[in-house]
């Protein structure tokens, strides 16, 4: 009898139904995430039957508007080779939002997935030829949240007589973003290869590699983005909720104390219809690190293979919106904030590359090798090119007059007047603005002189104002925050000592404003006596 199962490592399907003998409806699991991405299942006892599969929750997928680029992969038998379906076998109707594909299994055990799967078995097979290498050490750093061994690799030549610098690479913070694992294979292969670039790497660099940050999600077949209790890539703070991040932060600390820390790269994949691109840390904007990380991205573009290009022109400043409320707790932001290191994200396409063709694992691996070659050239040349500014691309700057913009404003104009004063002007009927005061308010100071928020609207403006209070310890986010909801035209005391966490030494204030009907100034003040005395 025909069955659809996901009872294997990395399997992911739910709500399977059979509206007709040859048609199977299914859903990609969310597993607690607000949106999904991946499906993977096995067709059992379906040999020689022409079957049509209909995904019935496409609108719950991240970036579903680009679903026309999705081209699933298939494998005959447990030991077969994965291949993409022919594009003629896949149909996407954006009006009805119907995604379906047809195939005829050649065996009684045929595997299907939204993209090439990659789990522990694939990683073990990749590492097998290198196990005896004196330049590779694989350890278990800790136990994952579900009790699995968390792998951490160190690539180095212990006999090198040259000064060496540290580079850190991590992948699968969002477990379903499989392209990063293949890119990581190329990075490791390039370091260990008997090439000029490999020799130079082993003499001058040390690579610290975390291949599966959300290993539990990889094994369980989860996508993982924004999954409670906290997205792995929003957990980089002084009090992480995930044991994997709690162990990884001090491991990087230890390595950074031994070697000058040069580069941090987080490997991800974007929405299904997006191409590959290189994303510098938002914190680096306006600093020499922005120019240097951008220059490395240009070198990567030169070395990237034709079947997996990564062009800097495909970078969009709208990507600054992705991290949402916990934007300071992404891995790249945290690394740049803590160490001043050049930190970047490499987003690698699942399906179509910038040239229009479909990417294969060979292309992803080639991009990983290209990144290492680009890094070697960049370090050898020591040249930095000026990076473009958001303004030059028609985007607002991410910083204005002592204020950070976590998201691009919509229908609102902002004018930074001073580091504690900013003006908002609505430009249409549904404006949105989000800005954070860059100033740190010290705990000992605000306990003596509480903070007030003054709203000077002058025109009796109305609107919704949300204040997010972020807590820090020694300049790093603690992972704690509080929300307050205010009204324009009021003068509000926002220090309420009994409501705050116990471990922190400073705070910053962030404002999200919607539905504003008139101009308004927001002023933060603390230079007045404590009214409780």
Short mmCIF file of C-alpha atoms in Angstrom, two decimals:
data_model
loop_
_atom_site.label_atom_id
_atom_site.label_comp_id
_atom_site.label_asym_id
_atom_site.label_seq_id
_atom_site.Cartn_x
_atom_site.Cartn_y
_atom_site.Cartn_z
CA UNK A 1 0.00 0.00 0.00
CA UNK A 2 1.28 3.46 -0.91
CA UNK A 3 2.60 5.35 2.12
CA UNK A 4 4.24 8.75 2.68
CA UNK A 5 6.54 8.79 5.70
CA UNK A 6 9.12 11.01 7.40
CA UNK A 7 10.40 8.42 9.89
CA UNK A 8 14.08 9.05 9.22
CA UNK A 9 16.64 11.66 10.21
CA UNK A 10 15.74 14.97 8.61
CA UNK A 11 12.29 13.83 7.46
CA UNK A 12 9.65 16.58 7.49
CA UNK A 13 6.06 16.24 6.31
CA UNK A 14 2.63 16.39 7.92
CA UNK A 15 -1.10 16.31 7.18
CA UNK A 16 -0.71 13.87 4.30
CA UNK A 17 -3.95 13.03 2.55
CA UNK A 18 -5.02 11.19 -0.63
CA UNK A 19 -7.78 13.10 -2.46
CA UNK A 20 -7.39 10.52 -5.25
CA UNK A 21 -5.33 7.33 -5.62
CA UNK A 22 -2.63 9.14 -7.61
CA UNK A 23 -2.76 12.56 -5.91
CA UNK A 24 -1.19 13.30 -2.53
CA UNK A 25 -1.74 16.47 -0.56
CA UNK A 26 0.82 17.37 2.10
CA UNK A 27 2.13 20.21 4.23
CA UNK A 28 5.63 21.30 5.19
CA UNK A 29 5.80 21.33 9.02
CA UNK A 30 6.15 24.58 10.94
CA UNK A 31 7.26 22.90 14.20
CA UNK A 32 6.64 26.07 16.21
CA UNK A 33 8.11 28.50 13.68
CA UNK A 34 5.77 31.23 12.38
CA UNK A 35 6.75 30.25 8.83
CA UNK A 36 8.14 27.10 7.27
CA UNK A 37 10.53 26.32 4.43
CA UNK A 38 11.46 22.67 4.00
CA UNK A 39 9.74 19.36 3.35
CA UNK A 40 11.32 15.91 3.07
CA UNK A 41 9.57 12.55 2.87
CA UNK A 42 9.78 8.99 1.59
CA UNK A 43 7.37 7.44 -0.90
CA UNK A 44 6.99 3.79 0.04
CA UNK A 45 5.52 1.17 -2.31
CA UNK A 46 4.89 3.66 -5.09
CA UNK A 47 7.02 2.01 -7.81
CA UNK A 48 5.93 2.79 -11.39
CA UNK A 49 2.93 4.89 -10.30
CA UNK A 50 2.65 8.40 -11.72
CA UNK A 51 2.01 10.49 -8.62
CA UNK A 52 1.16 14.15 -8.21
CA UNK A 53 2.06 15.91 -4.98
CA UNK A 54 0.33 19.14 -3.92
CA UNK A 55 1.77 21.27 -1.13
CA UNK A 56 -1.24 22.69 0.69
CA UNK A 57 0.32 25.30 2.98
CA UNK A 58 2.47 27.32 0.57
CA UNK A 59 1.34 30.64 2.04
CA UNK A 60 2.83 29.59 5.38
CA UNK A 61 6.29 29.36 3.81
CA UNK A 62 8.87 32.13 4.16
CA UNK A 63 8.98 34.17 0.95
CA UNK A 64 6.19 32.16 -0.68
CA UNK A 65 5.80 34.80 -3.37
CA UNK A 66 8.99 33.43 -4.93
CA UNK A 67 7.85 29.81 -4.81
CA UNK A 68 8.01 29.57 -8.57
CA UNK A 69 11.77 29.05 -8.19
CA UNK A 70 11.36 25.88 -6.09
CA UNK A 71 12.54 22.73 -7.86
CA UNK A 72 12.42 19.71 -5.52
CA UNK A 73 14.98 16.91 -5.50
CA UNK A 74 14.45 13.16 -5.64
CA UNK A 75 16.52 10.07 -4.76
CA UNK A 76 15.77 6.44 -5.63
CA UNK A 77 16.54 4.20 -2.68
CA UNK A 78 18.52 4.96 0.46
CA UNK A 79 21.83 4.85 -1.41
CA UNK A 80 20.89 6.65 -4.58
CA UNK A 81 22.06 10.04 -5.85
CA UNK A 82 19.95 13.14 -5.36
CA UNK A 83 18.84 14.98 -8.49
CA UNK A 84 16.50 17.85 -9.20
CA UNK A 85 13.20 17.14 -10.90
CA UNK A 86 12.84 18.32 -14.45
CA UNK A 87 11.25 21.81 -14.41
CA UNK A 88 8.45 20.50 -16.64
CA UNK A 89 7.34 18.27 -13.74
CA UNK A 90 6.68 21.24 -11.44
CA UNK A 91 3.76 23.68 -11.57
CA UNK A 92 3.27 26.92 -9.62
CA UNK A 93 0.19 29.09 -9.99
CA UNK A 94 0.70 32.38 -8.12
CA UNK A 95 -2.99 33.28 -8.42
CA UNK A 96 -4.35 30.13 -6.82
CA UNK A 97 -1.14 29.65 -4.80
CA UNK A 98 -0.99 26.04 -5.89
CA UNK A 99 2.38 24.28 -5.97
CA UNK A 100 2.54 20.74 -7.27
CA UNK A 101 4.99 18.32 -8.84
CA UNK A 102 4.66 14.96 -10.56
CA UNK A 103 7.01 11.99 -10.55
CA UNK A 104 7.03 8.25 -11.14
CA UNK A 105 9.06 6.38 -8.48
CA UNK A 106 11.42 3.75 -9.87
CA UNK A 107 11.72 1.88 -6.58
CA UNK A 108 9.56 1.15 -3.54
CA UNK A 109 11.63 3.58 -1.47
CA UNK A 110 11.87 6.96 -3.16
CA UNK A 111 12.90 10.08 -1.25
CA UNK A 112 11.74 13.62 -2.07
CA UNK A 113 12.81 16.94 -0.56
CA UNK A 114 12.36 20.65 -1.23
CA UNK A 115 16.14 21.00 -1.54
CA UNK A 116 19.19 18.74 -1.33
CA UNK A 117 19.16 17.33 2.22
CA UNK A 118 22.23 17.53 4.44
CA UNK A 119 22.56 15.98 7.88
CA UNK A 120 25.01 14.15 10.11
CA UNK A 121 25.46 11.24 7.70
CA UNK A 122 26.46 13.56 4.85
CA UNK A 123 28.89 15.43 7.08
CA UNK A 124 30.50 12.23 8.34
CA UNK A 125 30.91 11.02 4.75
CA UNK A 126 32.51 14.33 3.76
CA UNK A 127 34.96 14.29 6.69
CA UNK A 128 35.91 10.63 6.25
CA UNK A 129 38.89 11.22 3.87
CA UNK A 130 40.27 13.90 6.21
CA UNK A 131 40.04 12.02 9.51
CA UNK A 132 43.77 11.28 9.53
CA UNK A 133 44.76 14.84 8.60
CA UNK A 134 47.05 16.50 11.15
CA UNK A 135 45.35 19.79 10.31
CA UNK A 136 41.83 18.78 11.41
CA UNK A 137 40.55 18.24 14.93
CA UNK A 138 36.90 17.38 15.54
CA UNK A 139 35.55 17.59 19.08
CA UNK A 140 32.22 17.52 20.87
CA UNK A 141 31.79 20.94 22.45
CA UNK A 142 28.70 20.19 24.52
CA UNK A 143 25.36 18.42 24.58
CA UNK A 144 22.58 19.98 22.55
CA UNK A 145 19.26 20.88 24.08
CA UNK A 146 18.00 17.38 23.20
CA UNK A 147 21.15 15.59 24.39
CA UNK A 148 23.10 15.13 21.13
CA UNK A 149 26.84 15.70 20.74
CA UNK A 150 27.50 19.19 19.38
CA UNK A 151 30.42 19.08 16.91
CA UNK A 152 33.11 21.76 16.70
CA UNK A 153 36.04 21.62 14.29
CA UNK A 154 39.41 23.32 14.48
CA UNK A 155 41.50 23.56 11.32
CA UNK A 156 45.12 24.59 11.80
CA UNK A 157 48.74 23.60 11.33
CA UNK A 158 50.11 23.20 14.87
CA UNK A 159 53.65 23.33 13.46
CA UNK A 160 53.27 26.65 11.65
CA UNK A 161 55.95 29.19 12.53
CA UNK A 162 54.00 32.15 11.14
CA UNK A 163 51.76 34.47 13.15
CA UNK A 164 48.23 33.23 12.62
CA UNK A 165 44.81 34.87 12.61
CA UNK A 166 41.44 33.40 13.58
CA UNK A 167 38.48 32.93 11.23
CA UNK A 168 35.17 31.51 12.51
CA UNK A 169 32.56 29.87 10.28
CA UNK A 170 29.15 28.66 11.46
CA UNK A 171 26.21 27.08 9.62
CA UNK A 172 22.64 25.88 10.14
CA UNK A 173 21.53 28.35 12.80
CA UNK A 174 18.29 27.88 10.91
CA UNK A 175 18.31 24.12 10.54
CA UNK A 176 16.45 23.99 7.23
CA UNK A 177 18.91 26.25 5.40
CA UNK A 178 20.88 23.39 3.87
CA UNK A 179 22.97 25.26 1.24
CA UNK A 180 25.25 26.56 3.99
CA UNK A 181 26.43 23.03 4.77
CA UNK A 182 27.59 22.44 1.22
CA UNK A 183 29.32 25.86 1.21
CA UNK A 184 31.03 24.85 4.45
CA UNK A 185 32.32 21.67 2.78
CA UNK A 186 34.01 23.86 0.17
CA UNK A 187 35.54 26.06 2.89
CA UNK A 188 36.97 23.08 4.77
CA UNK A 189 38.17 21.41 1.57
CA UNK A 190 39.96 24.60 0.47
CA UNK A 191 41.77 24.89 3.81
CA UNK A 192 42.93 21.24 3.75
CA UNK A 193 43.71 21.05 0.03
CA UNK A 194 47.21 20.74 -1.39
CA UNK A 195 46.94 24.03 -3.23
CA UNK A 196 48.74 27.34 -2.95
CA UNK A 197 45.75 28.86 -1.17
CA UNK A 198 45.46 25.84 1.15
CA UNK A 199 49.15 26.01 2.03
CA UNK A 200 48.86 29.72 2.79
CA UNK A 201 45.78 29.17 4.96
CA UNK A 202 47.46 26.50 7.04
CA UNK A 203 50.50 28.72 7.55
CA UNK A 204 48.67 31.93 8.44
CA UNK A 205 45.12 31.12 9.60
CA UNK A 206 43.15 29.06 12.10
CA UNK A 207 39.57 28.10 11.24
CA UNK A 208 37.02 27.39 13.98
CA UNK A 209 33.95 25.70 12.47
CA UNK A 210 30.51 24.94 13.94
CA UNK A 211 28.76 22.90 11.20
CA UNK A 212 25.34 22.47 12.85
CA UNK A 213 24.41 25.20 15.31
CA UNK A 214 20.84 23.88 15.53
CA UNK A 215 21.76 20.20 15.32
CA UNK A 216 18.53 19.10 16.99
CA UNK A 217 16.57 20.90 14.28
CA UNK A 218 18.69 19.31 11.53
CA UNK A 219 18.01 15.82 12.90
CA UNK A 220 14.30 16.44 13.53
CA UNK A 221 13.66 18.03 10.13
CA UNK A 222 12.77 21.50 11.42
CA UNK A 223 13.20 24.76 9.58
CA UNK A 224 13.85 26.51 12.87
CA UNK A 225 13.64 30.21 12.06
CA UNK A 226 12.04 32.20 14.92
CA UNK A 227 11.17 28.99 16.73
CA UNK A 228 10.53 29.39 20.49
CA UNK A 229 12.01 29.83 22.95
CA UNK A 230 14.32 31.91 20.74
CA UNK A 231 15.75 31.80 17.25
CA UNK A 232 19.36 30.56 17.46
CA UNK A 233 20.42 33.62 15.47
CA UNK A 234 18.75 35.90 18.03
CA UNK A 235 20.38 34.21 21.03
CA UNK A 236 23.85 35.79 20.91
CA UNK A 237 23.87 37.63 24.23
CA UNK A 238 25.22 37.35 27.77
CA UNK A 239 22.37 35.05 28.82
CA UNK A 240 21.59 32.68 25.92
CA UNK A 241 18.69 30.27 26.29
CA UNK A 242 20.29 27.57 24.08
CA UNK A 243 23.08 25.43 25.57
CA UNK A 244 24.76 25.33 22.16
CA UNK A 245 25.18 29.13 22.10
CA UNK A 246 26.18 29.14 25.79
CA UNK A 247 29.05 26.80 24.88
CA UNK A 248 29.95 28.33 21.53
CA UNK A 249 30.45 31.89 22.84
CA UNK A 250 33.23 30.94 25.31
CA UNK A 251 34.80 28.61 22.73
CA UNK A 252 35.14 31.57 20.37
CA UNK A 253 36.36 33.70 23.29
CA UNK A 254 39.13 31.21 24.04
CA UNK A 255 40.26 31.09 20.42
CA UNK A 256 40.12 34.90 20.12
CA UNK A 257 42.41 35.21 23.13
CA UNK A 258 45.01 32.98 21.45
CA UNK A 259 44.93 34.50 17.96
CA UNK A 260 44.08 37.89 16.46
CA UNK A 261 40.43 37.57 15.38
CA UNK A 262 40.07 38.48 11.69
CA UNK A 263 36.77 37.18 10.27
CA UNK A 264 33.40 35.75 11.31
CA UNK A 265 31.05 34.29 8.67
CA UNK A 266 27.55 32.97 9.27
CA UNK A 267 26.25 30.74 6.45
CA UNK A 268 22.53 31.03 5.66
CA UNK A 269 20.02 30.70 2.82
CA UNK A 270 17.43 33.35 1.90
CA UNK A 271 13.82 33.05 0.71
CA UNK A 272 13.23 30.40 -2.00
CA UNK A 273 13.12 32.90 -4.88
CA UNK A 274 16.21 34.88 -3.82
CA UNK A 275 19.72 34.62 -5.22
CA UNK A 276 23.00 34.47 -3.27
CA UNK A 277 24.55 37.55 -1.70
CA UNK A 278 27.10 38.75 0.86
CA UNK A 279 25.76 40.74 3.82
CA UNK A 280 28.13 42.78 6.06
CA UNK A 281 27.14 43.28 9.69
CA UNK A 282 24.83 46.26 10.17
CA UNK A 283 27.01 47.38 13.09
CA UNK A 284 29.96 47.90 10.77
CA UNK A 285 28.21 50.53 8.63
CA UNK A 286 30.20 53.76 8.54
CA UNK A 287 33.34 52.11 9.95
CA UNK A 288 36.51 50.71 8.31
CA UNK A 289 35.07 47.23 8.91
CA UNK A 290 32.21 48.01 6.49
CA UNK A 291 34.69 48.84 3.73
CA UNK A 292 36.87 45.81 4.43
CA UNK A 293 34.00 43.34 4.62
CA UNK A 294 32.56 44.82 1.44
CA UNK A 295 35.94 44.49 -0.27
CA UNK A 296 36.07 40.81 0.67
CA UNK A 297 32.60 40.46 -0.86
CA UNK A 298 33.91 41.93 -4.12
CA UNK A 299 36.78 39.43 -4.11
CA UNK A 300 34.26 36.65 -3.55
CA UNK A 301 32.31 37.83 -6.58
CA UNK A 302 35.47 37.52 -8.69
CA UNK A 303 36.19 33.95 -7.55
CA UNK A 304 32.59 32.64 -7.35
CA UNK A 305 31.81 29.85 -9.85
CA UNK A 306 29.48 30.48 -12.76
CA UNK A 307 27.04 27.89 -11.44
CA UNK A 308 26.77 29.64 -8.06
CA UNK A 309 27.58 33.36 -8.40
CA UNK A 310 27.44 35.70 -5.39
CA UNK A 311 27.30 39.29 -6.61
CA UNK A 312 27.53 42.29 -4.32
CA UNK A 313 25.00 44.08 -6.53
CA UNK A 314 22.39 41.59 -5.34
CA UNK A 315 22.78 42.82 -1.77
CA UNK A 316 19.73 44.73 -0.59
CA UNK A 317 19.72 47.14 2.31
CA UNK A 318 16.21 45.89 3.05
CA UNK A 319 18.02 42.89 4.57
CA UNK A 320 18.68 45.15 7.55
CA UNK A 321 15.02 44.52 8.47
CA UNK A 322 15.41 40.75 8.81
CA UNK A 323 16.55 40.52 12.43
CA UNK A 324 13.53 42.42 13.73
CA UNK A 325 13.33 43.19 17.45
CA UNK A 326 16.43 41.24 18.50
CA UNK A 327 18.66 42.76 15.82
CA UNK A 328 21.55 43.22 18.27
CA UNK A 329 21.47 39.51 19.15
CA UNK A 330 22.32 38.13 15.73
CA UNK A 331 25.66 36.34 15.52
CA UNK A 332 27.30 38.89 13.21
CA UNK A 333 26.17 41.88 15.27
CA UNK A 334 27.32 40.24 18.49
CA UNK A 335 30.73 39.29 17.10
CA UNK A 336 31.27 42.77 15.65
CA UNK A 337 30.14 44.40 18.89
CA UNK A 338 32.22 42.22 21.19
CA UNK A 339 35.44 41.98 19.18
CA UNK A 340 35.28 44.62 16.45
CA UNK A 341 35.83 41.74 14.03
CA UNK A 342 34.83 41.79 10.37
CA UNK A 343 31.55 39.88 10.46
CA UNK A 344 29.32 38.94 7.53
CA UNK A 345 26.53 36.62 6.48
CA UNK A 346 26.72 34.65 3.24
CA UNK A 347 23.19 33.99 2.00
CA UNK A 348 23.28 31.17 -0.56
CA UNK A 349 20.35 30.44 -2.84
CA UNK A 350 18.37 27.20 -2.53
CA UNK A 351 17.41 27.02 -6.18
CA UNK A 352 18.11 29.51 -8.97
CA UNK A 353 21.29 31.56 -9.06
CA UNK A 354 21.65 35.08 -10.46
CA UNK A 355 22.27 33.70 -13.95
CA UNK A 356 18.92 31.89 -13.92
CA UNK A 357 20.24 28.32 -13.69
CA UNK A 358 19.66 25.86 -10.87
CA UNK A 359 22.35 25.35 -8.26
CA UNK A 360 23.69 21.91 -7.33
CA UNK A 361 25.87 20.84 -4.39
CA UNK A 362 28.90 21.20 -6.63
CA UNK A 363 28.11 24.89 -7.13
CA UNK A 364 27.68 25.48 -3.40
CA UNK A 365 30.98 23.75 -2.65
CA UNK A 366 32.62 25.86 -5.34
CA UNK A 367 31.33 28.99 -3.63
CA UNK A 368 32.88 27.84 -0.35
CA UNK A 369 36.24 27.34 -2.02
CA UNK A 370 35.83 30.72 -3.72
CA UNK A 371 35.35 32.38 -0.34
CA UNK A 372 38.63 30.95 0.94
CA UNK A 373 40.47 31.99 -2.24
CA UNK A 374 38.98 35.49 -1.95
CA UNK A 375 40.03 35.68 1.70
CA UNK A 376 43.60 34.66 0.88
CA UNK A 377 43.87 37.25 -1.88
CA UNK A 378 42.36 39.93 0.34
CA UNK A 379 44.74 39.25 3.20
CA UNK A 380 47.77 39.05 0.94
CA UNK A 381 46.94 42.31 -0.85
CA UNK A 382 45.84 44.21 2.23
CA UNK A 383 43.81 46.59 0.06
CA UNK A 384 40.39 47.97 1.02
CA UNK A 385 37.95 49.54 -1.43
CA UNK A 386 35.33 52.11 -0.39
CA UNK A 387 31.91 50.54 0.06
CA UNK A 388 28.69 52.14 -1.20
CA UNK A 389 26.42 53.86 1.27
CA UNK A 390 22.71 53.11 1.63
CA UNK A 391 22.00 56.62 0.36
CA UNK A 392 23.79 55.90 -2.91
CA UNK A 393 21.33 53.05 -3.51
CA UNK A 394 18.27 55.15 -2.67
CA UNK A 395 17.95 53.83 0.89
CA UNK A 396 17.95 55.80 4.14
CA UNK A 397 21.11 55.47 6.26
CA UNK A 398 20.97 52.98 9.16
CA UNK A 399 22.27 55.70 11.53
CA UNK A 400 21.29 59.36 11.92
CA UNK A 401 22.62 61.82 14.52
CA UNK A 402 23.09 59.33 17.36
CA UNK A 403 20.12 57.12 16.47
CA UNK A 404 20.05 53.67 14.83
CA UNK A 405 17.28 52.64 12.42
CA UNK A 406 16.64 48.89 12.93
CA UNK A 407 14.25 48.96 9.96
CA UNK A 408 13.74 51.13 6.90
CA UNK A 409 10.98 53.70 7.62
CA UNK A 410 7.77 53.52 5.59
CA UNK A 411 5.78 56.65 4.97
CA UNK A 412 7.72 58.57 7.61
CA UNK A 413 10.55 61.08 7.58
CA UNK A 414 13.11 61.18 10.39
CA UNK A 415 15.35 64.03 11.47
CA UNK A 416 17.99 63.42 14.12
CA UNK A 417 18.30 66.65 16.13
CA UNK A 418 20.66 65.45 18.86
CA UNK A 419 21.77 62.10 20.36
CA UNK A 420 18.68 62.17 22.61
CA UNK A 421 16.19 64.04 20.40
CA UNK A 422 14.60 62.97 17.10
CA UNK A 423 11.72 64.28 14.98
CA UNK A 424 9.20 62.12 13.11
CA UNK A 425 7.09 63.42 10.25
CA UNK A 426 4.28 61.29 8.77
CA UNK A 427 4.37 61.26 4.98
CA UNK A 428 1.25 59.20 4.34
CA UNK A 429 -1.75 57.82 6.20
CA UNK A 430 -0.03 54.70 7.54
CA UNK A 431 3.50 55.68 8.58
CA UNK A 432 5.96 53.39 10.32
CA UNK A 433 9.23 54.39 12.01
CA UNK A 434 11.57 52.50 14.31
CA UNK A 435 14.60 54.14 15.89
CA UNK A 436 16.91 53.35 18.80
CA UNK A 437 18.86 55.88 20.85
CA UNK A 438 22.55 54.94 20.61
CA UNK A 439 23.26 56.31 24.07
CA UNK A 440 23.69 53.83 26.92
CA UNK A 441 21.96 54.96 30.10
CA UNK A 442 23.96 53.67 33.07
CA UNK A 443 22.05 51.83 35.78
CA UNK A 444 23.56 53.75 38.69
CA UNK A 445 22.71 57.05 37.01
CA UNK A 446 19.10 56.29 36.10
CA UNK A 447 18.41 54.83 39.54
CA UNK A 448 19.26 58.30 40.86
CA UNK A 449 17.75 60.27 37.96
CA UNK A 450 14.99 58.27 36.23
CA UNK A 451 14.43 58.61 32.49
CA UNK A 452 11.55 60.61 31.06
CA UNK A 453 10.26 60.47 27.51
CA UNK A 454 8.94 63.85 26.35
CA UNK A 455 6.72 64.12 23.30
CA UNK A 456 6.65 67.54 21.71
CA UNK A 457 4.04 67.27 18.97
CA UNK A 458 2.76 70.84 18.74
CA UNK A 459 -0.26 69.69 16.72
CA UNK A 460 -1.94 67.27 19.13
CA UNK A 461 -0.80 64.31 17.03
CA UNK A 462 -2.17 60.84 17.72
CA UNK A 463 -0.54 57.50 17.10
CA UNK A 464 0.82 54.30 18.62
CA UNK A 465 4.16 54.38 20.42
CA UNK A 466 5.93 51.26 21.61
CA UNK A 467 9.07 51.66 23.72
CA UNK A 468 11.46 48.70 23.88
CA UNK A 469 13.94 48.82 26.75
CA UNK A 470 17.07 46.75 25.99
CA UNK A 471 19.29 45.64 28.88
CA UNK A 472 23.08 45.31 28.65
CA UNK A 473 25.93 44.00 30.74
CA UNK A 474 29.42 45.31 30.02
CA UNK A 475 28.23 46.69 26.68
CA UNK A 476 26.69 43.41 25.47
CA UNK A 477 22.99 42.56 25.19
CA UNK A 478 21.72 40.36 28.02
CA UNK A 479 18.78 38.98 26.05
CA UNK A 480 16.34 40.79 28.35
CA UNK A 481 13.97 43.50 27.16
CA UNK A 482 10.76 45.16 28.28
CA UNK A 483 7.90 46.79 26.35
CA UNK A 484 6.02 49.94 27.24
CA UNK A 485 3.12 51.49 25.32
CA UNK A 486 2.71 55.26 25.37
CA UNK A 487 0.66 57.99 23.74
CA UNK A 488 1.83 61.14 21.94
CA UNK A 489 1.51 64.40 23.79
CA UNK A 490 2.40 62.88 27.16
CA UNK A 491 5.41 63.22 29.43
CA UNK A 492 6.16 59.75 30.70
CA UNK A 493 8.44 58.36 33.39
CA UNK A 494 9.72 55.00 32.08
CA UNK A 495 11.90 53.92 34.96
CA UNK A 496 10.09 51.41 37.14
CA UNK A 497 12.82 49.71 39.14
CA UNK A 498 10.83 46.76 40.45
CA UNK A 499 9.96 45.56 36.94
CA UNK A 500 13.46 45.17 35.53
CA UNK A 501 15.84 42.16 35.52
CA UNK A 502 18.44 41.81 38.24
CA UNK A 503 21.59 41.42 36.08
CA UNK A 504 22.36 44.49 33.95
CA UNK A 505 24.43 47.64 34.10
CA UNK A 506 22.93 49.82 31.34
CA UNK A 507 19.94 50.20 29.03
CA UNK A 508 19.07 51.63 25.64
CA UNK A 509 15.66 52.80 24.46
CA UNK A 510 14.05 51.97 21.14
CA UNK A 511 10.82 53.42 19.72
CA UNK A 512 8.38 51.92 17.22
CA UNK A 513 5.79 54.40 15.99
CA UNK A 514 2.76 53.69 13.80
CA UNK A 515 -0.39 55.52 12.71
CA UNK A 516 1.07 58.92 13.55
CA UNK A 517 -1.20 61.77 12.41
CA UNK A 518 1.17 64.72 12.76
CA UNK A 519 4.81 65.75 13.38
CA UNK A 520 6.28 64.72 16.72
CA UNK A 521 9.59 65.00 18.55
CA UNK A 522 10.80 62.32 20.95
CA UNK A 523 13.15 63.50 23.69
CA UNK A 524 14.94 61.36 26.27
CA UNK A 525 15.84 63.21 29.49
CA UNK A 526 17.46 62.16 32.75
CA UNK A 527 18.79 65.46 34.18
CA UNK A 528 16.26 66.02 36.94
CA UNK A 529 15.92 64.81 40.54
CA UNK A 530 14.33 61.51 41.42
CA UNK A 531 10.66 62.35 42.20
CA UNK A 532 10.51 59.63 44.87
CA UNK A 533 13.00 61.50 47.10
#
